[in-house]
mmCIF file of C-alpha atoms and ligand atoms in Angstrom:
data_model
loop_
_atom_site.group_PDB
_atom_site.id
_atom_site.type_symbol
_atom_site.label_atom_id
_atom_site.label_comp_id
_atom_site.label_asym_id
_atom_site.label_seq_id
_atom_site.Cartn_x
_atom_site.Cartn_y
_atom_site.Cartn_z
ATOM 1 C CA LEU A 906 -52.325 103.946 -90.028
ATOM 2 C CA THR A 907 -49.877 101.455 -91.509
ATOM 3 C CA ARG A 908 -47.467 99.511 -89.298
ATOM 4 C CA ALA A 909 -44.590 101.687 -90.499
ATOM 5 C CA GLU A 910 -46.502 104.867 -89.622
ATOM 6 C CA ALA A 911 -47.366 103.508 -86.182
ATOM 7 C CA ALA A 912 -43.710 102.596 -85.529
ATOM 8 C CA ARG A 913 -42.585 106.041 -86.693
ATOM 9 C CA ALA A 914 -45.120 107.763 -84.459
ATOM 10 C CA LEU A 915 -43.934 105.677 -81.524
ATOM 11 C CA LEU A 916 -40.206 106.158 -82.031
ATOM 12 C CA GLY A 917 -40.532 109.864 -82.728
ATOM 13 C CA GLY A 918 -37.101 111.429 -83.145
ATOM 14 C CA ARG A 919 -35.212 108.468 -81.631
ATOM 15 C CA GLY A 920 -32.164 107.360 -83.604
ATOM 16 C CA ARG A 921 -31.973 104.221 -85.729
ATOM 17 C CA VAL A 922 -28.223 103.912 -85.175
ATOM 18 C CA PRO A 923 -26.827 101.514 -82.546
ATOM 19 C CA VAL A 924 -25.379 103.037 -79.395
ATOM 20 C CA ARG A 925 -23.747 99.745 -78.385
ATOM 21 C CA GLU A 926 -22.359 96.567 -79.934
ATOM 22 C CA ALA A 927 -25.462 94.449 -79.294
ATOM 23 C CA GLY A 928 -28.778 94.383 -77.450
ATOM 24 C CA HIS A 929 -29.679 91.335 -75.313
ATOM 25 C CA ALA A 930 -33.081 90.695 -73.836
ATOM 26 C CA PHE A 931 -35.381 88.091 -72.371
ATOM 27 C CA ALA A 932 -39.172 88.044 -72.513
ATOM 28 C CA PRO A 933 -41.480 85.469 -70.952
ATOM 29 C CA VAL A 934 -44.083 83.322 -72.629
ATOM 30 C CA ASN A 935 -47.558 84.423 -71.593
ATOM 31 C CA ILE A 936 -50.598 82.195 -71.325
ATOM 32 C CA ALA A 937 -53.969 83.875 -71.856
ATOM 33 C CA LEU A 938 -56.507 83.154 -69.119
ATOM 34 C CA VAL A 939 -59.133 85.236 -70.941
ATOM 35 C CA LYS A 940 -58.304 84.995 -74.635
ATOM 36 C CA TYR A 941 -57.632 87.476 -77.389
ATOM 37 C CA TRP A 942 -59.538 86.172 -80.418
ATOM 38 C CA GLY A 943 -60.295 88.605 -83.240
ATOM 39 C CA LYS A 944 -58.666 91.775 -84.567
ATOM 40 C CA ARG A 945 -60.368 95.096 -85.166
ATOM 41 C CA ASP A 946 -57.304 96.132 -87.227
ATOM 42 C CA ASP A 947 -55.252 93.457 -88.997
ATOM 43 C CA ALA A 948 -52.254 95.635 -89.826
ATOM 44 C CA LEU A 949 -51.761 97.001 -86.307
ATOM 45 C CA ASN A 950 -52.886 93.842 -84.443
ATOM 46 C CA LEU A 951 -55.568 95.772 -82.588
ATOM 47 C CA PRO A 952 -57.858 93.396 -80.702
ATOM 48 C CA VAL A 953 -61.637 93.384 -80.538
ATOM 49 C CA THR A 954 -61.495 92.895 -76.741
ATOM 50 C CA ASP A 955 -59.212 93.191 -73.735
ATOM 51 C CA SER A 956 -57.451 89.992 -72.639
ATOM 52 C CA LEU A 957 -55.705 88.713 -69.516
ATOM 53 C CA SER A 958 -52.607 86.543 -69.227
ATOM 54 C CA ILE A 959 -50.080 85.093 -66.844
ATOM 55 C CA ALA A 960 -46.353 85.278 -67.705
ATOM 56 C CA LEU A 961 -44.227 82.166 -67.230
ATOM 57 C CA ALA A 962 -41.335 83.769 -65.312
ATOM 58 C CA GLY A 963 -38.046 82.316 -66.673
ATOM 59 C CA ILE A 964 -39.625 80.441 -69.624
ATOM 60 C CA GLY A 965 -39.546 82.419 -72.827
ATOM 61 C CA THR A 966 -37.229 83.788 -75.505
ATOM 62 C CA ARG A 967 -33.667 85.115 -75.244
ATOM 63 C CA THR A 968 -32.618 87.350 -78.117
ATOM 64 C CA THR A 969 -29.417 89.120 -79.132
ATOM 65 C CA VAL A 970 -29.495 91.690 -81.915
ATOM 66 C CA SER A 971 -26.693 93.605 -83.605
ATOM 67 C CA ARG A 972 -26.299 95.577 -86.846
ATOM 68 C CA HIS A 973 -24.480 94.665 -90.025
ATOM 69 C CA GLU A 974 -24.606 95.881 -93.604
ATOM 70 C CA GLY A 975 -26.581 93.685 -96.001
ATOM 71 C CA PRO A 976 -29.505 91.301 -95.651
ATOM 72 C CA ASP A 977 -30.725 90.278 -92.186
ATOM 73 C CA ARG A 978 -29.236 87.119 -90.694
ATOM 74 C CA VAL A 979 -31.354 85.079 -88.301
ATOM 75 C CA THR A 980 -30.470 82.103 -86.133
ATOM 76 C CA LEU A 981 -33.142 80.183 -84.235
ATOM 77 C CA ASN A 982 -31.946 78.020 -81.347
ATOM 78 C CA GLY A 983 -28.402 78.227 -82.745
ATOM 79 C CA GLU A 984 -29.335 77.174 -86.312
ATOM 80 C CA PRO A 985 -28.957 79.707 -89.157
ATOM 81 C CA LEU A 986 -32.274 80.149 -90.976
ATOM 82 C CA ALA A 987 -32.567 80.587 -94.741
ATOM 83 C CA ALA A 988 -33.840 84.078 -95.626
ATOM 84 C CA ASP A 989 -36.842 82.581 -97.446
ATOM 85 C CA THR A 990 -38.237 80.759 -94.394
ATOM 86 C CA ALA A 991 -41.524 82.146 -93.072
ATOM 87 C CA PHE A 992 -39.889 82.812 -89.703
ATOM 88 C CA ALA A 993 -36.973 84.846 -91.122
ATOM 89 C CA GLN A 994 -39.311 86.796 -93.407
ATOM 90 C CA ARG A 995 -41.616 87.682 -90.539
ATOM 91 C CA LEU A 996 -38.651 88.975 -88.524
ATOM 92 C CA SER A 997 -37.326 90.968 -91.482
ATOM 93 C CA ARG A 998 -40.719 92.601 -92.069
ATOM 94 C CA TYR A 999 -40.701 93.621 -88.415
ATOM 95 C CA LEU A 1000 -37.133 94.930 -88.631
ATOM 96 C CA ASP A 1001 -38.254 97.006 -91.657
ATOM 97 C CA LEU A 1002 -40.186 99.101 -89.116
ATOM 98 C CA VAL A 1003 -37.015 100.256 -87.372
ATOM 99 C CA ARG A 1004 -34.077 100.056 -89.798
ATOM 100 C CA ALA A 1005 -32.269 103.278 -90.702
ATOM 101 C CA HIS A 1006 -32.247 102.546 -94.470
ATOM 102 C CA PRO A 1007 -33.077 99.517 -96.661
ATOM 103 C CA ARG A 1008 -29.532 98.070 -96.563
ATOM 104 C CA ALA A 1009 -29.195 98.407 -92.803
ATOM 105 C CA GLY A 1010 -29.320 94.738 -91.796
ATOM 106 C CA TYR A 1011 -29.561 93.060 -88.413
ATOM 107 C CA GLN A 1012 -28.121 89.879 -87.009
ATOM 108 C CA VAL A 1013 -30.773 88.295 -84.756
ATOM 109 C CA ASP A 1014 -29.977 85.296 -82.572
ATOM 110 C CA THR A 1015 -33.021 83.981 -80.825
ATOM 111 C CA ARG A 1016 -33.542 81.035 -78.485
ATOM 112 C CA ASN A 1017 -36.903 79.666 -77.437
ATOM 113 C CA ASP A 1018 -37.562 77.530 -74.379
ATOM 114 C CA VAL A 1019 -40.713 76.144 -76.013
ATOM 115 C CA PRO A 1020 -41.413 74.663 -79.480
ATOM 116 C CA THR A 1021 -41.881 77.362 -82.132
ATOM 117 C CA GLY A 1022 -45.360 77.688 -83.627
ATOM 118 C CA ALA A 1023 -47.050 74.981 -81.562
ATOM 119 C CA GLY A 1024 -49.620 77.136 -79.751
ATOM 120 C CA LEU A 1025 -47.223 77.836 -76.884
ATOM 121 C CA ALA A 1026 -47.083 81.546 -77.638
ATOM 122 C CA SER A 1027 -43.482 81.578 -78.874
ATOM 123 C CA SER A 1028 -44.280 84.505 -81.189
ATOM 124 C CA ALA A 1029 -45.380 86.549 -78.158
ATOM 125 C CA SER A 1030 -42.160 86.077 -76.186
ATOM 126 C CA GLY A 1031 -40.159 86.265 -79.433
ATOM 127 C CA PHE A 1032 -41.404 89.686 -80.547
ATOM 128 C CA ALA A 1033 -41.307 91.053 -76.995
ATOM 129 C CA ALA A 1034 -37.676 89.923 -76.558
ATOM 130 C CA LEU A 1035 -36.692 91.309 -79.969
ATOM 131 C CA THR A 1036 -38.366 94.647 -79.183
ATOM 132 C CA ARG A 1037 -36.509 94.939 -75.869
ATOM 133 C CA ALA A 1038 -33.220 93.953 -77.533
ATOM 134 C CA LEU A 1039 -33.748 96.600 -80.250
ATOM 135 C CA ASP A 1040 -34.576 99.190 -77.583
ATOM 136 C CA GLN A 1041 -31.294 98.409 -75.857
ATOM 137 C CA LEU A 1042 -29.219 98.305 -79.062
ATOM 138 C CA HIS A 1043 -30.440 101.749 -80.131
ATOM 139 C CA GLY A 1044 -30.668 103.251 -76.631
ATOM 140 C CA TRP A 1045 -34.309 104.283 -77.108
ATOM 141 C CA ASN A 1046 -35.398 103.875 -73.475
ATOM 142 C CA LEU A 1047 -39.025 103.405 -74.470
ATOM 143 C CA ALA A 1048 -41.658 103.486 -71.726
ATOM 144 C CA PRO A 1049 -43.283 100.117 -70.890
ATOM 145 C CA SER A 1050 -46.469 101.053 -72.783
ATOM 146 C CA ALA A 1051 -44.482 101.994 -75.904
ATOM 147 C CA LEU A 1052 -42.470 98.737 -75.749
ATOM 148 C CA SER A 1053 -45.758 96.857 -75.566
ATOM 149 C CA ILE A 1054 -47.216 98.741 -78.553
ATOM 150 C CA LEU A 1055 -44.086 98.158 -80.654
ATOM 151 C CA ALA A 1056 -44.040 94.437 -79.735
ATOM 152 C CA ARG A 1057 -47.756 94.268 -80.648
ATOM 153 C CA LEU A 1058 -46.904 95.318 -84.210
ATOM 154 C CA GLY A 1059 -44.936 92.028 -84.468
ATOM 155 C CA SER A 1060 -47.538 89.766 -82.853
ATOM 156 C CA GLY A 1061 -50.690 90.759 -80.993
ATOM 157 C CA SER A 1062 -50.153 88.664 -77.895
ATOM 158 C CA ALA A 1063 -46.578 90.021 -77.634
ATOM 159 C CA ALA A 1064 -48.215 93.138 -76.167
ATOM 160 C CA ARG A 1065 -48.627 91.087 -72.974
ATOM 161 C CA SER A 1066 -45.102 89.548 -72.875
ATOM 162 C CA VAL A 1067 -43.376 92.774 -71.810
ATOM 163 C CA ALA A 1068 -44.233 92.348 -68.109
ATOM 164 C CA ASP A 1069 -44.257 89.637 -65.427
ATOM 165 C CA GLY A 1070 -47.183 88.129 -63.569
ATOM 166 C CA PHE A 1071 -50.783 88.855 -64.531
ATOM 167 C CA VAL A 1072 -51.059 91.244 -67.477
ATOM 168 C CA ARG A 1073 -54.169 92.936 -68.872
ATOM 169 C CA TRP A 1074 -53.972 93.975 -72.515
ATOM 170 C CA ARG A 1075 -56.373 96.871 -72.988
ATOM 171 C CA ALA A 1076 -57.968 96.828 -76.424
ATOM 172 C CA GLY A 1077 -58.145 100.611 -76.513
ATOM 173 C CA THR A 1078 -60.456 102.556 -78.780
ATOM 174 C CA ARG A 1079 -58.080 104.678 -80.879
ATOM 175 C CA ASP A 1080 -57.585 103.884 -84.575
ATOM 176 C CA ASP A 1081 -53.818 104.395 -84.241
ATOM 177 C CA GLY A 1082 -53.629 101.845 -81.381
ATOM 178 C CA MET A 1083 -51.677 104.148 -79.080
ATOM 179 C CA ASP A 1084 -53.972 103.154 -76.200
ATOM 180 C CA SER A 1085 -53.735 99.395 -76.901
ATOM 181 C CA TYR A 1086 -50.995 97.913 -74.711
ATOM 182 C CA GLY A 1087 -50.360 95.467 -71.885
ATOM 183 C CA GLU A 1088 -50.264 96.528 -68.247
ATOM 184 C CA PRO A 1089 -49.180 94.344 -65.314
ATOM 185 C CA LEU A 1090 -51.628 93.807 -62.436
ATOM 186 C CA ALA A 1091 -50.249 94.352 -58.961
ATOM 187 C CA ALA A 1092 -51.985 91.259 -57.554
ATOM 188 C CA ARG A 1093 -50.087 87.982 -57.337
ATOM 189 C CA LEU A 1094 -51.118 84.374 -56.710
ATOM 190 C CA GLU A 1095 -47.947 82.955 -55.174
ATOM 191 C CA ASP A 1096 -49.134 79.319 -55.081
ATOM 192 C CA LEU A 1097 -50.235 79.238 -58.721
ATOM 193 C CA ARG A 1098 -48.401 76.687 -60.851
ATOM 194 C CA ILE A 1099 -48.737 76.177 -64.618
ATOM 195 C CA GLY A 1100 -48.186 72.728 -66.105
ATOM 196 C CA LEU A 1101 -47.240 72.595 -69.789
ATOM 197 C CA LEU A 1102 -48.596 69.485 -71.447
ATOM 198 C CA THR A 1103 -47.247 69.046 -74.959
ATOM 199 C CA VAL A 1104 -49.597 66.846 -76.934
ATOM 200 C CA SER A 1105 -47.915 67.626 -80.265
ATOM 201 C CA ALA A 1106 -44.933 69.860 -81.081
ATOM 202 C CA ASP A 1107 -45.834 70.014 -84.798
ATOM 203 C CA GLU A 1108 -46.288 73.435 -86.386
ATOM 204 C CA LYS A 1109 -49.947 74.367 -86.448
ATOM 205 C CA ALA A 1110 -51.675 74.020 -89.812
ATOM 206 C CA LEU A 1111 -53.453 77.380 -89.613
ATOM 207 C CA GLY A 1112 -51.829 80.465 -88.067
ATOM 208 C CA SER A 1113 -53.744 82.481 -85.488
ATOM 209 C CA THR A 1114 -54.168 85.504 -87.808
ATOM 210 C CA PRO A 1115 -56.091 83.698 -90.608
ATOM 211 C CA ALA A 1116 -57.867 81.573 -87.999
ATOM 212 C CA MET A 1117 -59.104 84.687 -86.167
ATOM 213 C CA ALA A 1118 -60.147 86.347 -89.417
ATOM 214 C CA ARG A 1119 -62.141 83.309 -90.547
ATOM 215 C CA THR A 1120 -63.796 82.901 -87.143
ATOM 216 C CA ARG A 1121 -64.762 86.554 -86.957
ATOM 217 C CA ALA A 1122 -66.101 86.583 -90.527
ATOM 218 C CA THR A 1123 -67.966 83.263 -90.601
ATOM 219 C CA SER A 1124 -68.653 81.813 -87.143
ATOM 220 C CA PRO A 1125 -72.288 82.404 -86.141
ATOM 221 C CA LEU A 1126 -71.096 82.196 -82.511
ATOM 222 C CA TYR A 1127 -68.615 85.081 -82.821
ATOM 223 C CA ALA A 1128 -71.312 87.711 -82.146
ATOM 224 C CA ALA A 1129 -71.486 86.425 -78.560
ATOM 225 C CA TRP A 1130 -67.695 86.438 -78.013
ATOM 226 C CA PRO A 1131 -66.987 90.091 -77.052
ATOM 227 C CA GLY A 1132 -69.737 90.133 -74.419
ATOM 228 C CA LEU A 1133 -68.546 86.828 -73.027
ATOM 229 C CA VAL A 1134 -64.980 88.114 -72.745
ATOM 230 C CA GLU A 1135 -66.227 91.155 -70.879
ATOM 231 C CA SER A 1136 -68.025 89.091 -68.258
ATOM 232 C CA ASP A 1137 -65.167 86.542 -68.040
ATOM 233 C CA LEU A 1138 -62.715 89.393 -67.426
ATOM 234 C CA ARG A 1139 -64.905 90.690 -64.613
ATOM 235 C CA GLN A 1140 -64.946 87.226 -63.038
ATOM 236 C CA ALA A 1141 -61.200 86.747 -63.496
ATOM 237 C CA ASP A 1142 -60.466 90.155 -61.954
ATOM 238 C CA ALA A 1143 -62.630 89.329 -58.946
ATOM 239 C CA ALA A 1144 -60.969 85.903 -58.582
ATOM 240 C CA ILE A 1145 -57.463 87.408 -58.698
ATOM 241 C CA ALA A 1146 -58.384 90.178 -56.262
ATOM 242 C CA ALA A 1147 -59.803 87.577 -53.860
ATOM 243 C CA GLY A 1148 -56.871 85.166 -54.348
ATOM 244 C CA ASP A 1149 -59.468 82.561 -55.347
ATOM 245 C CA PHE A 1150 -57.606 79.929 -57.407
ATOM 246 C CA HIS A 1151 -60.713 77.842 -58.135
ATOM 247 C CA ALA A 1152 -62.727 80.775 -59.432
ATOM 248 C CA LEU A 1153 -59.824 81.776 -61.685
ATOM 249 C CA GLY A 1154 -59.372 78.196 -62.941
ATOM 250 C CA ARG A 1155 -63.087 77.833 -63.676
ATOM 251 C CA VAL A 1156 -63.311 81.019 -65.729
ATOM 252 C CA ALA A 1157 -60.037 80.353 -67.598
ATOM 253 C CA GLU A 1158 -61.139 76.847 -68.595
ATOM 254 C CA ALA A 1159 -64.631 77.994 -69.617
ATOM 255 C CA ASN A 1160 -63.231 80.910 -71.628
ATOM 256 C CA ALA A 1161 -60.828 78.634 -73.540
ATOM 257 C CA LEU A 1162 -63.619 76.181 -74.341
ATOM 258 C CA ALA A 1163 -65.833 79.033 -75.553
ATOM 259 C CA MET A 1164 -63.026 80.267 -77.826
ATOM 260 C CA HIS A 1165 -62.596 76.796 -79.321
ATOM 261 C CA ALA A 1166 -66.368 76.364 -79.713
ATOM 262 C CA THR A 1167 -66.524 79.679 -81.579
ATOM 263 C CA CYS A 1168 -63.682 78.497 -83.839
ATOM 264 C CA ILE A 1169 -65.237 75.091 -84.507
ATOM 265 C CA ALA A 1170 -68.430 76.832 -85.633
ATOM 266 C CA ALA A 1171 -66.529 78.809 -88.308
ATOM 267 C CA ARG A 1172 -67.236 77.841 -91.933
ATOM 268 C CA PRO A 1173 -65.092 75.964 -92.791
ATOM 269 C CA ALA A 1174 -64.318 74.879 -89.223
ATOM 270 C CA VAL A 1175 -61.201 76.026 -87.374
ATOM 271 C CA LEU A 1176 -60.215 73.079 -85.180
ATOM 272 C CA PHE A 1177 -56.958 73.077 -83.194
ATOM 273 C CA LEU A 1178 -57.751 70.152 -80.887
ATOM 274 C CA LEU A 1179 -56.405 66.650 -81.510
ATOM 275 C CA PRO A 1180 -57.769 63.388 -80.092
ATOM 276 C CA ALA A 1181 -54.962 63.519 -77.522
ATOM 277 C CA SER A 1182 -56.075 67.043 -76.480
ATOM 278 C CA LEU A 1183 -59.579 65.722 -75.758
ATOM 279 C CA ALA A 1184 -58.184 62.754 -73.813
ATOM 280 C CA ALA A 1185 -56.101 65.138 -71.694
ATOM 281 C CA MET A 1186 -59.108 67.422 -71.091
ATOM 282 C CA GLN A 1187 -61.110 64.432 -69.859
ATOM 283 C CA ALA A 1188 -58.212 63.331 -67.634
ATOM 284 C CA VAL A 1189 -58.253 66.804 -66.029
ATOM 285 C CA TRP A 1190 -62.011 66.563 -65.421
ATOM 286 C CA ARG A 1191 -61.579 63.080 -63.857
ATOM 287 C CA LEU A 1192 -58.833 64.346 -61.546
ATOM 288 C CA ARG A 1193 -60.960 67.319 -60.540
ATOM 289 C CA ALA A 1194 -63.910 65.047 -59.783
ATOM 290 C CA GLU A 1195 -61.545 63.170 -57.440
ATOM 291 C CA GLY A 1196 -60.809 66.416 -55.632
ATOM 292 C CA MET A 1197 -57.601 67.606 -57.315
ATOM 293 C CA PRO A 1198 -57.321 71.379 -57.853
ATOM 294 C CA VAL A 1199 -56.563 71.417 -61.601
ATOM 295 C CA TYR A 1200 -57.978 73.284 -64.611
ATOM 296 C CA PHE A 1201 -56.816 73.666 -68.208
ATOM 297 C CA THR A 1202 -56.587 76.270 -70.911
ATOM 298 C CA ILE A 1203 -55.725 75.762 -74.604
ATOM 299 C CA ASP A 1204 -54.576 78.326 -77.184
ATOM 300 C CA ALA A 1205 -54.435 78.120 -80.988
ATOM 301 C CA GLY A 1206 -52.922 74.632 -80.954
ATOM 302 C CA PRO A 1207 -53.458 71.169 -79.493
ATOM 303 C CA ASN A 1208 -51.438 71.591 -76.277
ATOM 304 C CA LEU A 1209 -52.834 72.068 -72.777
ATOM 305 C CA LYS A 1210 -51.677 74.436 -70.068
ATOM 306 C CA LEU A 1211 -52.801 73.269 -66.645
ATOM 307 C CA LEU A 1212 -53.487 75.537 -63.702
ATOM 308 C CA THR A 1213 -52.835 74.039 -60.302
ATOM 309 C CA LEU A 1214 -51.531 74.872 -56.824
ATOM 310 C CA ALA A 1215 -48.010 74.386 -55.450
ATOM 311 C CA GLN A 1216 -49.024 71.725 -52.925
ATOM 312 C CA ASN A 1217 -50.560 69.638 -55.716
ATOM 313 C CA VAL A 1218 -47.613 69.543 -58.097
ATOM 314 C CA ALA A 1219 -46.242 66.119 -57.072
ATOM 315 C CA ALA A 1220 -49.644 64.399 -57.261
ATOM 316 C CA LEU A 1221 -50.416 66.014 -60.626
ATOM 317 C CA GLY A 1222 -47.009 64.971 -62.006
ATOM 318 C CA THR A 1223 -47.777 61.353 -61.072
ATOM 319 C CA ALA A 1224 -51.277 61.488 -62.584
ATOM 320 C CA ILE A 1225 -50.146 63.195 -65.822
ATOM 321 C CA PRO A 1226 -46.557 62.224 -66.702
ATOM 322 C CA GLY A 1227 -44.459 64.505 -68.907
ATOM 323 C CA LEU A 1228 -45.696 67.809 -67.466
ATOM 324 C CA ARG A 1229 -43.348 70.751 -67.308
ATOM 325 C CA ILE A 1230 -44.248 72.755 -64.192
ATOM 326 C CA VAL A 1231 -43.649 76.503 -63.993
ATOM 327 C CA ALA A 1232 -43.964 78.776 -60.933
ATOM 328 C CA PRO A 1233 -45.039 82.128 -62.468
ATOM 329 C CA PHE A 1234 -44.411 84.201 -59.343
ATOM 330 C CA ALA A 1235 -41.194 82.520 -58.197
HETATM 331 O O1 PMV B 446 -50.755 86.890 -80.991
HETATM 332 P P1 PMV B 446 -51.167 85.705 -81.775
HETATM 333 O O2 PMV B 446 -51.460 86.028 -83.171
HETATM 334 O O3 PMV B 446 -50.207 84.552 -81.636
HETATM 335 O O4 PMV B 446 -52.580 85.176 -81.169
HETATM 336 C C1 PMV B 446 -52.714 84.557 -79.925
HETATM 337 C C2 PMV B 446 -54.057 83.940 -79.790
HETATM 338 C C3 PMV B 446 -54.257 83.034 -78.573
HETATM 339 O O5 PMV B 446 -53.032 82.542 -78.079
HETATM 340 C C4 PMV B 446 -55.102 81.831 -78.972
HETATM 341 C C5 PMV B 446 -55.023 83.756 -77.468
HETATM 342 C C6 PMV B 446 -54.225 84.715 -76.657
HETATM 343 O O6 PMV B 446 -54.851 85.604 -76.067
HETATM 344 O O7 PMV B 446 -52.998 84.568 -76.533
#
């Protein structure tokens, strides 16, 4: 299936004509605790494995979309973007999946709470917010699973940004991807806090799609990855069910390190970490050795996301200045 065919299958007979002036939506950033790394279908963003994330409550993307005749117009954080920017082109290719005819343009105004393209999953919240806004504009009333599938066609990890709290993205087995979507877990961990540590807000040099493809094709360690994810997911599920913060932190940190190790072993190497990332990782290990409940995870960029507990937030903020703390279940 192509992306256009998948979108058509999903939307069925639903109209491509607005039923209101504009659609407005919010979607949260999600941080993977057990990572998605590797696609079994590049066009449809179908993953090799399941993955598990936590949504960051009020931190994410706010998007307004309306229709106009002519080329798409995109603003990012209030700034109009030239149509030839990579960001605007990626949005337009996604809008191609839903527009009524080639000249049916959209005006998209999107605001991110986090730096764009710096490994803080802005594409996930961005495509999830845009999908919800389009659903509202056209009055589709898509089911949660269908919203997740449509968002996934924009960015894989967006499949998980359509719900709050812990979300499991099931890889599915179908070639058309209709069983590959994110589902929220009922369990909560009220005291969990996520600390965002921005080491560098620069755009990453290598996007996650080519990085995944190179890792899967050339890293001798990739063969071990799917099995590792399976056992890490089992451990993470058990930790969440038991409300065991430390067990969840341990498996999240180990899974992130395994993902980066697999990437580093690619030929040529895929390395997202900077010297400052390593220094921050070692600071976390020092604090933990002193008894502080803190773990880290790192996505396809140099920045760290720290997992800690509510009662530890003040002490952690003193030890690591510049943290932005989020309460995912608040
Ligand atoms: O959805 P993408 O292409 O931005 O890939 C996300 C990949 C990671 O953030 C590194 C892992 C994940 O599961 O989110």
